[in-house]
Tab-separated table of C-alpha atoms in Angstrom:
chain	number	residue	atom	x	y	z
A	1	UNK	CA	-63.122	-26.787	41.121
A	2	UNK	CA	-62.852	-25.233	44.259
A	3	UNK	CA	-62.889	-20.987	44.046
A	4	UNK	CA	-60.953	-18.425	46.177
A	5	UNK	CA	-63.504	-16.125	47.080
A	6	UNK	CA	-63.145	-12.230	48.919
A	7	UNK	CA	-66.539	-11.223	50.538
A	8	UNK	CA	-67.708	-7.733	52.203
A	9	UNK	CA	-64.189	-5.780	52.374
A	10	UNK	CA	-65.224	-2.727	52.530
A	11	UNK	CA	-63.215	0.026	50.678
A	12	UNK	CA	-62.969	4.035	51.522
A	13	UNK	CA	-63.767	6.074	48.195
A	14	UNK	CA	-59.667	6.920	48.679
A	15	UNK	CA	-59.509	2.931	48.518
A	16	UNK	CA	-58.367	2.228	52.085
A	17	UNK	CA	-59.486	-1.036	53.662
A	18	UNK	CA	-58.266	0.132	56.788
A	19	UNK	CA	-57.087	2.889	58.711
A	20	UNK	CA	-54.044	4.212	60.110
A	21	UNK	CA	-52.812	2.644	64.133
A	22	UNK	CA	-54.570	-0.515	64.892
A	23	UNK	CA	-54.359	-1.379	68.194
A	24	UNK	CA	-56.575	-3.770	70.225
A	25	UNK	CA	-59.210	-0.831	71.168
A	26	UNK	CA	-59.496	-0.127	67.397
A	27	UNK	CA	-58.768	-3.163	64.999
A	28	UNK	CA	-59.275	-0.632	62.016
A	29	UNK	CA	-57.207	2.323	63.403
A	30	UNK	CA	-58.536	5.632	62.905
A	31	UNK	CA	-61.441	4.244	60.817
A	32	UNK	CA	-63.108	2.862	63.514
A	33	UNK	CA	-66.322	1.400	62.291
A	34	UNK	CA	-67.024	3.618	59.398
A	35	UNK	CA	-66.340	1.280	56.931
A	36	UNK	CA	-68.581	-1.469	58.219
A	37	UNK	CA	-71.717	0.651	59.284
A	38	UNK	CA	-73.357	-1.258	56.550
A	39	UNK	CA	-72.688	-4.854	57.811
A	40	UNK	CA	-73.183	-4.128	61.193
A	41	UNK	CA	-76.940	-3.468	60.713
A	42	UNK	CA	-77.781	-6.926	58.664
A	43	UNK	CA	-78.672	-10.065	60.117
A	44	UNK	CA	-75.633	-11.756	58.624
A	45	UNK	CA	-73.628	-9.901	60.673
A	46	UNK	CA	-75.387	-10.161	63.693
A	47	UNK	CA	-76.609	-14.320	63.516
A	48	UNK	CA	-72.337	-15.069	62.778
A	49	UNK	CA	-71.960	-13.447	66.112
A	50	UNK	CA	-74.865	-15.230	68.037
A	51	UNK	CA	-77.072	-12.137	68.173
A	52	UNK	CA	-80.474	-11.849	67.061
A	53	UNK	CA	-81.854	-8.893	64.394
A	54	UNK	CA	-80.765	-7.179	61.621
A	55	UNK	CA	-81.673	-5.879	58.342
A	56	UNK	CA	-82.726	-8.577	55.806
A	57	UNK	CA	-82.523	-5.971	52.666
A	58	UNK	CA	-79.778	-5.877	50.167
A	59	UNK	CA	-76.973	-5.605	52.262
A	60	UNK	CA	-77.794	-8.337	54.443
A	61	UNK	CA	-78.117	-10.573	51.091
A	62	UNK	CA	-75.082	-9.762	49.488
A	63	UNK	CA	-73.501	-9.946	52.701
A	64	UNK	CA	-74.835	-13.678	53.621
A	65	UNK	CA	-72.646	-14.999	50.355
A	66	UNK	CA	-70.031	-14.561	53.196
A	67	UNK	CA	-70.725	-18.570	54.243
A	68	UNK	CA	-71.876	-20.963	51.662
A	69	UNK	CA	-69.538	-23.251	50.481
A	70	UNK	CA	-66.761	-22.100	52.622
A	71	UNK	CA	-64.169	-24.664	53.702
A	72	UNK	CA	-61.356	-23.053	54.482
A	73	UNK	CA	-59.861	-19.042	55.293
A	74	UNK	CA	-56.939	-17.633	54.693
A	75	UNK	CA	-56.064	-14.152	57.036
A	76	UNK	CA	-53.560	-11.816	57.445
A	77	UNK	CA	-51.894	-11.479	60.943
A	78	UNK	CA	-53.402	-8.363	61.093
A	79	UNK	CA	-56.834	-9.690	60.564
A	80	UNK	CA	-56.352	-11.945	63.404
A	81	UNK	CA	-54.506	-9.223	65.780
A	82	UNK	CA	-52.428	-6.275	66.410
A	83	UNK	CA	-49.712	-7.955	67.819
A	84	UNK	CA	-46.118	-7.630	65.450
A	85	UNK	CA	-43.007	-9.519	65.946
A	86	UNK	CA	-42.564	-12.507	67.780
A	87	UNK	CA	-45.498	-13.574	70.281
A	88	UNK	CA	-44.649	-12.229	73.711
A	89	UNK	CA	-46.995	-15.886	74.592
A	90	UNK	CA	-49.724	-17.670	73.365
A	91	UNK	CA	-52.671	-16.286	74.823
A	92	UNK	CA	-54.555	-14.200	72.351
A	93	UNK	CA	-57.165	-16.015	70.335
A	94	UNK	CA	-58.034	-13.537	67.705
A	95	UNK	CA	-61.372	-10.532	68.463
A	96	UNK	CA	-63.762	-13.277	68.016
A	97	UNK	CA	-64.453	-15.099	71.596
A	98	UNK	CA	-64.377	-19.062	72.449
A	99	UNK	CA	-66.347	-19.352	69.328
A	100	UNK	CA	-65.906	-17.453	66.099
A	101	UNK	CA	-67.710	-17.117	63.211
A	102	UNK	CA	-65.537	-18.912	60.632
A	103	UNK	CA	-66.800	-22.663	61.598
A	104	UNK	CA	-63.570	-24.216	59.365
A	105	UNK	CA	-60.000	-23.979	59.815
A	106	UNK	CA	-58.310	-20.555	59.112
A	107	UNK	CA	-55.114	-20.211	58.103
A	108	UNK	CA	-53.480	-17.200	59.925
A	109	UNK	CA	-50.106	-16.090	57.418
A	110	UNK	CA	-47.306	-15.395	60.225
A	111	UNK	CA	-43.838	-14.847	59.930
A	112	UNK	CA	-43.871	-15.774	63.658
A	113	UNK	CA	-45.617	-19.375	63.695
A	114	UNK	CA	-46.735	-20.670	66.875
A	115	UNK	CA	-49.352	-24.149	67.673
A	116	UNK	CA	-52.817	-24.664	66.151
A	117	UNK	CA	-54.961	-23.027	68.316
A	118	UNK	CA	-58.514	-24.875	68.147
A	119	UNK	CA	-61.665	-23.119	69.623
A	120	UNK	CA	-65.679	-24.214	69.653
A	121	UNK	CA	-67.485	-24.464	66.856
A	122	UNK	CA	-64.904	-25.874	64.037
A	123	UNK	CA	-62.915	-22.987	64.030
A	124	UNK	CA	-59.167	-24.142	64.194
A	125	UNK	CA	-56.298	-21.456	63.801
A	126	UNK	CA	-53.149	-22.350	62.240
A	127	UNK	CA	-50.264	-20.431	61.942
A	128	UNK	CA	-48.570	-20.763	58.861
A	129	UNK	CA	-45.479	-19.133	57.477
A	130	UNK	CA	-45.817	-19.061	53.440
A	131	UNK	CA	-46.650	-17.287	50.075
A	132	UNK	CA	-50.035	-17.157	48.297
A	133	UNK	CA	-49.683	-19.898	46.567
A	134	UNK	CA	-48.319	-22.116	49.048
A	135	UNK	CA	-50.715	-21.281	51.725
A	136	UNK	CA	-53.861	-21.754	49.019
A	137	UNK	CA	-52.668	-25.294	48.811
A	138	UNK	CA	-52.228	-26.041	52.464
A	139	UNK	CA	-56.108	-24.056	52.780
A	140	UNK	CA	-57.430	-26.449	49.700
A	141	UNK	CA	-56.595	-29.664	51.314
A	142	UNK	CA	-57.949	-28.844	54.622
A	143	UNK	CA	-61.608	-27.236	52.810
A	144	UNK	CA	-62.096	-30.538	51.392
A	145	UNK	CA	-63.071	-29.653	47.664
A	146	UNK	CA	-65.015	-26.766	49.040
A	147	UNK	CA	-64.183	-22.867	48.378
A	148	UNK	CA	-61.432	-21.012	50.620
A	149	UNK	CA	-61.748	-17.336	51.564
A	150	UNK	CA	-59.392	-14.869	51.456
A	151	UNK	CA	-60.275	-13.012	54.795
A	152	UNK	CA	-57.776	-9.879	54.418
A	153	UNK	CA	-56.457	-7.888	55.636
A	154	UNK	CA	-56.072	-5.222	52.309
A	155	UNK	CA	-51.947	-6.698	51.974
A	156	UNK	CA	-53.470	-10.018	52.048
A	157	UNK	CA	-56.100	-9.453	49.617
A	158	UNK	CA	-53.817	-7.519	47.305
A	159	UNK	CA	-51.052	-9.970	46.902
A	160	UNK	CA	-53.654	-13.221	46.494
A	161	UNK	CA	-54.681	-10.738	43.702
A	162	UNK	CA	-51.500	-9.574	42.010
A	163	UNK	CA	-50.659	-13.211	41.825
A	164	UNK	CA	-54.096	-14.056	39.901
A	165	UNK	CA	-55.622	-16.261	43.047
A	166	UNK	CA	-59.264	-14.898	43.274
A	167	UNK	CA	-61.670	-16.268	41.545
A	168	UNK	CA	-64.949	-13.724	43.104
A	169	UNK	CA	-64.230	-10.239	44.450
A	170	UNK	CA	-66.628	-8.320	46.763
A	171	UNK	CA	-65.911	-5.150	47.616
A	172	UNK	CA	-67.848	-2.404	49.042
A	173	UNK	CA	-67.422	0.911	48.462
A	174	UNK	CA	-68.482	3.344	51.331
A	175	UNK	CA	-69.101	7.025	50.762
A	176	UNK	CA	-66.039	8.472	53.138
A	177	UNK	CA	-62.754	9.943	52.536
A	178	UNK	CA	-60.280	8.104	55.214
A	179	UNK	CA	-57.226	9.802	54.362
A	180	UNK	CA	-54.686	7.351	55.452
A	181	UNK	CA	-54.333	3.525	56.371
A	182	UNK	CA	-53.847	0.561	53.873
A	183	UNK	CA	-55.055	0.882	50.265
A	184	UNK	CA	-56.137	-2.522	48.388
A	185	UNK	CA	-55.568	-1.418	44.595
A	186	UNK	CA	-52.263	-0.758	45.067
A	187	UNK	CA	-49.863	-2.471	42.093
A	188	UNK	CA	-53.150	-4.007	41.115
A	189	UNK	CA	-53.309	-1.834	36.999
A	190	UNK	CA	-55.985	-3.463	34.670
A	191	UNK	CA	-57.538	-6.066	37.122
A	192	UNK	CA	-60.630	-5.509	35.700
A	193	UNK	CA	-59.197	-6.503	32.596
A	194	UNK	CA	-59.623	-10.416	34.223
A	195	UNK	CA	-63.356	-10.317	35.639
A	196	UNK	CA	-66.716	-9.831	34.943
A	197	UNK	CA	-67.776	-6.566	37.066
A	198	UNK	CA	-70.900	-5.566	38.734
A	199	UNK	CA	-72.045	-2.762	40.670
A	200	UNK	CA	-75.400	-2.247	42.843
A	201	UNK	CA	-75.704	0.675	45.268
A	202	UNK	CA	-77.689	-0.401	48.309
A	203	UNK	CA	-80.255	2.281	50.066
A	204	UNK	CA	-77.819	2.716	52.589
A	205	UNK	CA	-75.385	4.768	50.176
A	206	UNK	CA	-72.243	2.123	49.924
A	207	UNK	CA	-71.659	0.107	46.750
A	208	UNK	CA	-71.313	-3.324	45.834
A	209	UNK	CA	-68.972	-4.164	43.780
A	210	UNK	CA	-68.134	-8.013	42.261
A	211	UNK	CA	-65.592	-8.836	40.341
A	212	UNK	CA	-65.920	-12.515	39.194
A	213	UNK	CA	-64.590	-15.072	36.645
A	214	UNK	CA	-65.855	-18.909	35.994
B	1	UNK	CA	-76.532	32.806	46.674
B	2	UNK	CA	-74.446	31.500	44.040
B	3	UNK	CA	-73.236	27.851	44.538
B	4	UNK	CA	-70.091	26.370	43.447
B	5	UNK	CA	-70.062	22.731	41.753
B	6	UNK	CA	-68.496	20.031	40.000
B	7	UNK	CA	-70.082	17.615	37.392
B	8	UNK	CA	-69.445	14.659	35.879
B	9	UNK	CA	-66.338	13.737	37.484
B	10	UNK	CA	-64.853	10.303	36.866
B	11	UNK	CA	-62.341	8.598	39.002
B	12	UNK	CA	-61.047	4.860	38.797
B	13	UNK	CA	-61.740	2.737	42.005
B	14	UNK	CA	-58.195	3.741	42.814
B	15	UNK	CA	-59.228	7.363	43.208
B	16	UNK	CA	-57.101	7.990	40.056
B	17	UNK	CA	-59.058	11.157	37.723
B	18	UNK	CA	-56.495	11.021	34.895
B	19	UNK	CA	-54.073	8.710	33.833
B	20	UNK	CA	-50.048	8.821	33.627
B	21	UNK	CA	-48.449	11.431	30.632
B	22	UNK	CA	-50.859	13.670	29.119
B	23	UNK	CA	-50.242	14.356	25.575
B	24	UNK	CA	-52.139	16.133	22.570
B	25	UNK	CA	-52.579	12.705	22.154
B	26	UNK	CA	-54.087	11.692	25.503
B	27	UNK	CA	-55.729	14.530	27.133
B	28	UNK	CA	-56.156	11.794	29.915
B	29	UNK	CA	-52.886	9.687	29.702
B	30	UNK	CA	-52.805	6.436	29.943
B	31	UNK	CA	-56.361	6.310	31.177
B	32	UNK	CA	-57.386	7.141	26.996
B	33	UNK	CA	-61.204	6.958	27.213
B	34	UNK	CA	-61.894	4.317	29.865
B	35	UNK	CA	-62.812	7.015	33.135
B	36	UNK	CA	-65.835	8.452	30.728
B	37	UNK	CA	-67.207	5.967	28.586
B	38	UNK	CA	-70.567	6.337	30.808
B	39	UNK	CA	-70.545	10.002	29.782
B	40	UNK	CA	-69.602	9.681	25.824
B	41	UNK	CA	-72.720	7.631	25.446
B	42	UNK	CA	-75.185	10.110	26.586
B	43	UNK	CA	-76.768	12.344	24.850
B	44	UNK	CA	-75.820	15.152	26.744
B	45	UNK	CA	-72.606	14.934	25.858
B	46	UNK	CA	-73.251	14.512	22.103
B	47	UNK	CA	-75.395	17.927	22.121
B	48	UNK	CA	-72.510	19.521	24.105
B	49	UNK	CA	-70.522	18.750	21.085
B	50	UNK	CA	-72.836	19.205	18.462
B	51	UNK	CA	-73.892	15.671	17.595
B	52	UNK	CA	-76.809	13.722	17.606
B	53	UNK	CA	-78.267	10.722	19.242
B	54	UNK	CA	-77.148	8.922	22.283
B	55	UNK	CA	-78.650	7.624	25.435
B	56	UNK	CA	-81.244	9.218	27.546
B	57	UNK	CA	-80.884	6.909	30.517
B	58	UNK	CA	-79.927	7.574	34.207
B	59	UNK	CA	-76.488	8.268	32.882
B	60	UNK	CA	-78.046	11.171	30.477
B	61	UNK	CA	-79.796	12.166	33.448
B	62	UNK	CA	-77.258	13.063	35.969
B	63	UNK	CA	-74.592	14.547	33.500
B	64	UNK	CA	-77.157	17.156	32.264
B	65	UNK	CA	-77.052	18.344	35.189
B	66	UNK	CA	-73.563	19.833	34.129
B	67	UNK	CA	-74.958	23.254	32.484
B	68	UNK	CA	-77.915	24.717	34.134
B	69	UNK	CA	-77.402	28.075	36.101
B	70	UNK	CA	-74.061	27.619	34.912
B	71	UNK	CA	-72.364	31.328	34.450
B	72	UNK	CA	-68.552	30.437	34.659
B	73	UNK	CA	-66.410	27.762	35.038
B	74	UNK	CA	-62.842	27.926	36.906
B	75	UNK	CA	-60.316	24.891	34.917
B	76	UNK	CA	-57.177	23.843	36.039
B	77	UNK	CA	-54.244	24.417	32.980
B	78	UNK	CA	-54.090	20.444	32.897
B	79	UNK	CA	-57.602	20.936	31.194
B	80	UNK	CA	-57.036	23.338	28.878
B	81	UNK	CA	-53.854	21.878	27.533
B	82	UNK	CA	-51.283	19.255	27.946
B	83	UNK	CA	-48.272	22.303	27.488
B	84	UNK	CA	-46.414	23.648	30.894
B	85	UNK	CA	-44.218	26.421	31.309
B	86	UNK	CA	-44.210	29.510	29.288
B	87	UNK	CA	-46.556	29.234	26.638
B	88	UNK	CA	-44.495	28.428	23.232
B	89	UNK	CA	-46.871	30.597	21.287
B	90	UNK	CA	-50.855	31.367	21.858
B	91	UNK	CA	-52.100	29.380	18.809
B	92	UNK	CA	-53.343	26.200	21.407
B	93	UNK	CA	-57.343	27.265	21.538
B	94	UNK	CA	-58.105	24.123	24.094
B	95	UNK	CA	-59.426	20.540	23.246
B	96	UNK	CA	-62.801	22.022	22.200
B	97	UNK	CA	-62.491	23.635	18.955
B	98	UNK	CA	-63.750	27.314	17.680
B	99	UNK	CA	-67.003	26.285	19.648
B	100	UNK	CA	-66.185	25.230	22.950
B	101	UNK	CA	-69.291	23.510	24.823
B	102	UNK	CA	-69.267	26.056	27.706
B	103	UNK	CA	-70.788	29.046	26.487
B	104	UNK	CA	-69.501	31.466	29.219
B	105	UNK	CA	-66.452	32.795	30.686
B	106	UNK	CA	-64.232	29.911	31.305
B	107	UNK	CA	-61.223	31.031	33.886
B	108	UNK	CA	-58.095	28.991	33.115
B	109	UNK	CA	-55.551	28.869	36.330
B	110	UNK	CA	-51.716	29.306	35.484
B	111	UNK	CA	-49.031	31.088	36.388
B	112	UNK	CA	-48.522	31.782	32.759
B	113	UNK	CA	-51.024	34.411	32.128
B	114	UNK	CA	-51.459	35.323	28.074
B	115	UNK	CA	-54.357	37.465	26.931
B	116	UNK	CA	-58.066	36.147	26.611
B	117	UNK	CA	-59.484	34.389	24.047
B	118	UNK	CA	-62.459	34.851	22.740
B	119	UNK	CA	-64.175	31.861	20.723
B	120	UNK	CA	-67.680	31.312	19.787
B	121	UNK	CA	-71.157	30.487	21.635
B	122	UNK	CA	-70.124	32.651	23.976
B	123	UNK	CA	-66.696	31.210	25.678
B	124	UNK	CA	-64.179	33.418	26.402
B	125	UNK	CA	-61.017	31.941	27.834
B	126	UNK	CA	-59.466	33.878	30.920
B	127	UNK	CA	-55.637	32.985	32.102
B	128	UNK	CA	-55.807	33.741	35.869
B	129	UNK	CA	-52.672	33.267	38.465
B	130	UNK	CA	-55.046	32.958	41.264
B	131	UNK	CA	-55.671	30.573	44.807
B	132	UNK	CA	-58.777	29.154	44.767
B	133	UNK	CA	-60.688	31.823	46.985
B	134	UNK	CA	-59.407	35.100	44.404
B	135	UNK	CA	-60.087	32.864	41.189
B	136	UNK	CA	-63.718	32.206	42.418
B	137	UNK	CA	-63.944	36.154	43.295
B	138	UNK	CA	-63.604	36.705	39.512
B	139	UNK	CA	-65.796	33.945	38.557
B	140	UNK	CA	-68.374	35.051	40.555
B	141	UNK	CA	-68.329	38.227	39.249
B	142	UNK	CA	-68.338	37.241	35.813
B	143	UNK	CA	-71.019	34.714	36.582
B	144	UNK	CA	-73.765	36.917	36.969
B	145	UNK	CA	-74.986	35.504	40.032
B	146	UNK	CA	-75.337	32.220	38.616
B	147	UNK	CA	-73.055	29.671	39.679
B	148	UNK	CA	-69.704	28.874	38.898
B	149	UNK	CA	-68.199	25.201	37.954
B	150	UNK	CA	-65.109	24.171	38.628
B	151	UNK	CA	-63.896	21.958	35.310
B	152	UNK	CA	-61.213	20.060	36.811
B	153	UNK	CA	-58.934	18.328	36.698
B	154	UNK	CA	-58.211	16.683	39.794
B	155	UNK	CA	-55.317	19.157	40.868
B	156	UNK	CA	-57.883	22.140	40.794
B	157	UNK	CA	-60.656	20.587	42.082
B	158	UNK	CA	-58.557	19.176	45.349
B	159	UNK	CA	-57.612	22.405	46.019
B	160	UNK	CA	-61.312	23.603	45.857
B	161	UNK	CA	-62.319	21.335	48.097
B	162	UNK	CA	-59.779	21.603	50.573
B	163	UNK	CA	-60.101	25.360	50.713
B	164	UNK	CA	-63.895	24.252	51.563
B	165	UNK	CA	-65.033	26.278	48.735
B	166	UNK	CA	-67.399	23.693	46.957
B	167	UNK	CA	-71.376	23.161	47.612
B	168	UNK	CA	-71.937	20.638	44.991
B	169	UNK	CA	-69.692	17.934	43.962
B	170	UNK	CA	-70.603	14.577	41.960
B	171	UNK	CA	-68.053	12.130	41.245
B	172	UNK	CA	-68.583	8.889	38.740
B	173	UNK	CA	-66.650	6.100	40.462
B	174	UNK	CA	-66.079	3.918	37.107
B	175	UNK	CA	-64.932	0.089	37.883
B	176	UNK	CA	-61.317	0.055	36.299
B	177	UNK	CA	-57.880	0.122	38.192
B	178	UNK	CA	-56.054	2.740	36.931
B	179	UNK	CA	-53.183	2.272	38.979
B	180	UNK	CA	-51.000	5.571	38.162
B	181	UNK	CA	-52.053	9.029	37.600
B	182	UNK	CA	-53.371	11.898	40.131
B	183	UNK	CA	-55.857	11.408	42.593
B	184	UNK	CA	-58.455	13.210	43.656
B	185	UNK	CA	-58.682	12.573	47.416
B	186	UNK	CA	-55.553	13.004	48.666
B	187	UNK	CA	-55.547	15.071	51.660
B	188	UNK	CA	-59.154	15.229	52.406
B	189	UNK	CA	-59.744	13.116	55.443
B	190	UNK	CA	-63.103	13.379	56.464
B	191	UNK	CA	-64.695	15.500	53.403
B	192	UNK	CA	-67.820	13.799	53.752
B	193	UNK	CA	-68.437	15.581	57.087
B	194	UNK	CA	-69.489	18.749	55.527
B	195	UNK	CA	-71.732	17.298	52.621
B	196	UNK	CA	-75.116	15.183	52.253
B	197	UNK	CA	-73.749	12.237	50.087
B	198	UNK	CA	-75.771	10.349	48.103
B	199	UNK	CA	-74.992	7.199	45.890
B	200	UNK	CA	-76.695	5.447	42.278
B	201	UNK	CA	-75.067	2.736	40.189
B	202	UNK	CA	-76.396	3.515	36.716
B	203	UNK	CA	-77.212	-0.009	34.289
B	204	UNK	CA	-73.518	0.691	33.035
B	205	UNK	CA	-72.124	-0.260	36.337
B	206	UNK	CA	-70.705	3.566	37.663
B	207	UNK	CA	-71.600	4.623	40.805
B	208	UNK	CA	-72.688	8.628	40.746
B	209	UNK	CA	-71.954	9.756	43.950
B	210	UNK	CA	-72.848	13.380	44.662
B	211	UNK	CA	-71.817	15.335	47.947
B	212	UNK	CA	-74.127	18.357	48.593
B	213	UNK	CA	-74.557	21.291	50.883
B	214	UNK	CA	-77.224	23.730	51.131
């Protein structure tokens, strides 16, 4: 069976995801690249955006489980861009270039649909107006019995979650206080209650966390 | 010079320290034992309260670290008691018993003050309507020059931090939801500007995280 897996979102210890006034200088607001310090120095990171280097220690192996198996994505709008309301046109293409990382269609959730958008490397955008449930479907058929990521943002995480979608969890705690933005756990009482749980604390100070059921 | 520090402090991934409704029943709500399971199976906390056996792992390790060059501790009411307003009567001697485990002056902060009490080992509850900055003035001075704790709960020690008045705080981020109760970070955007922080996930799967200063 096909799982519905979460991968490096990276948590403040107050349990934001992201910060306060994303705009397109700062797609995490006021938390600028804090929370991703850690994945920005692996070789994960840096080979799904065509650039050679990185750290191959725990981080970069936890954060490689990013790919395997991946068929599909599911993102918030917010993931994809700052941009609210209706599209003023059709020109944006999400932060990632001609060629993004994903490899597999992504499903962008939009009140505001607008045409496929289909860029190199087998990375297709589509633009799809629908709950959880009915976008998993839509993102099952297209990964073709392979898993489908939930990409986030922290709303899109935390409703796949509060209605019982995931199947693997990884979160990583970073050692800051951000103060404001968008919380995951929100609504989210006893999760645990429904996973298996591990925790490993990297060299580099942050935390992974897995939450993960069969 | 005498530092100021916190031990031992437990907070759900939500930030949450204690649950929802304190009682006589639940000194921590809703939350019951689940924030300090790590700590109950240590053997420093059996010898705090008189018993024997327990672990002497990493977990044992760290909390130890609770009582030397200890010489007062500053609690919030919340801690001593679930009562508010105007003490009923003075017959409530805290959660401890005639022994309590601290073994110095122990300065409770309400604005309903009733005389000291004095148990044994060496306790002696204060009732102090102080800020932060005058209650640790009369720790301090009752300390010895050793150094002062502050007990919690997450009310008091918030308010310690934001007054900047803390050199040594370790939290133990525990991998449950709690989803309602009082939080510990609220209001502290950027606290871990001011501290070394360092980060261990014990076998148990909490992360001690401890935020120093020289």
């Amino acid at each position: 069976m096909s799982r519905v897996r979460v991968h490096n979102f990276s948590l403040s210890l107050d349990g934001f995801a992201t910060g306060d006034g994303q705009s397109f200088e700062q797609p995490f607001g006021h938390a600028e690249d804090r929370l991703h310090q850690w994945f920005f120095r692996t070789r994960a990171f840096r080979s799904m955006h065509g650039e050679p280097g990185g750290e191959t220690g725990v981080d970069d192996a936890v954060a490689r489980a990013w790919e395997p198996e991946i068929g599909a994505e599911i993102m918030g709008r917010g993931k994809f861009g700052p941009q609210t309301g209706p599209w003023a046109d059709h020109d944006w293409k999400g932060w990632w270039g001609d060629n993004p990382p994903f490899h597999t269609p992504v499903f962008v959730l939009t009140h505001h649909v607008r045409p496929a958008l289909e860029l190199e490397g087998g990375t297709t955008f589509h633009f799809l107006d629908a709950d959880p449930a009915q976008a998993l479907r839509q993102a099952r058929a297209a990964a073709g019995g392979r898993d489908v990521r939930i990409g986030g943002g922290p709303t899109t995480v935390r409703a796949f979650l509060a209605a019982d979608l995931i199947d693997h969890l990884h979160v990583v705690l970073t050692p800051i206080v951000l103060g404001r933005g968008v919380r995951l756990w929100d609504d989210l009482e006893g999760l645990e209650k429904r996973f298996a749980v591990e925790s490993v604390t990297s060299p580099h100070g942050v935390t992974h966390v897995t939450f993960t059921r069969d």
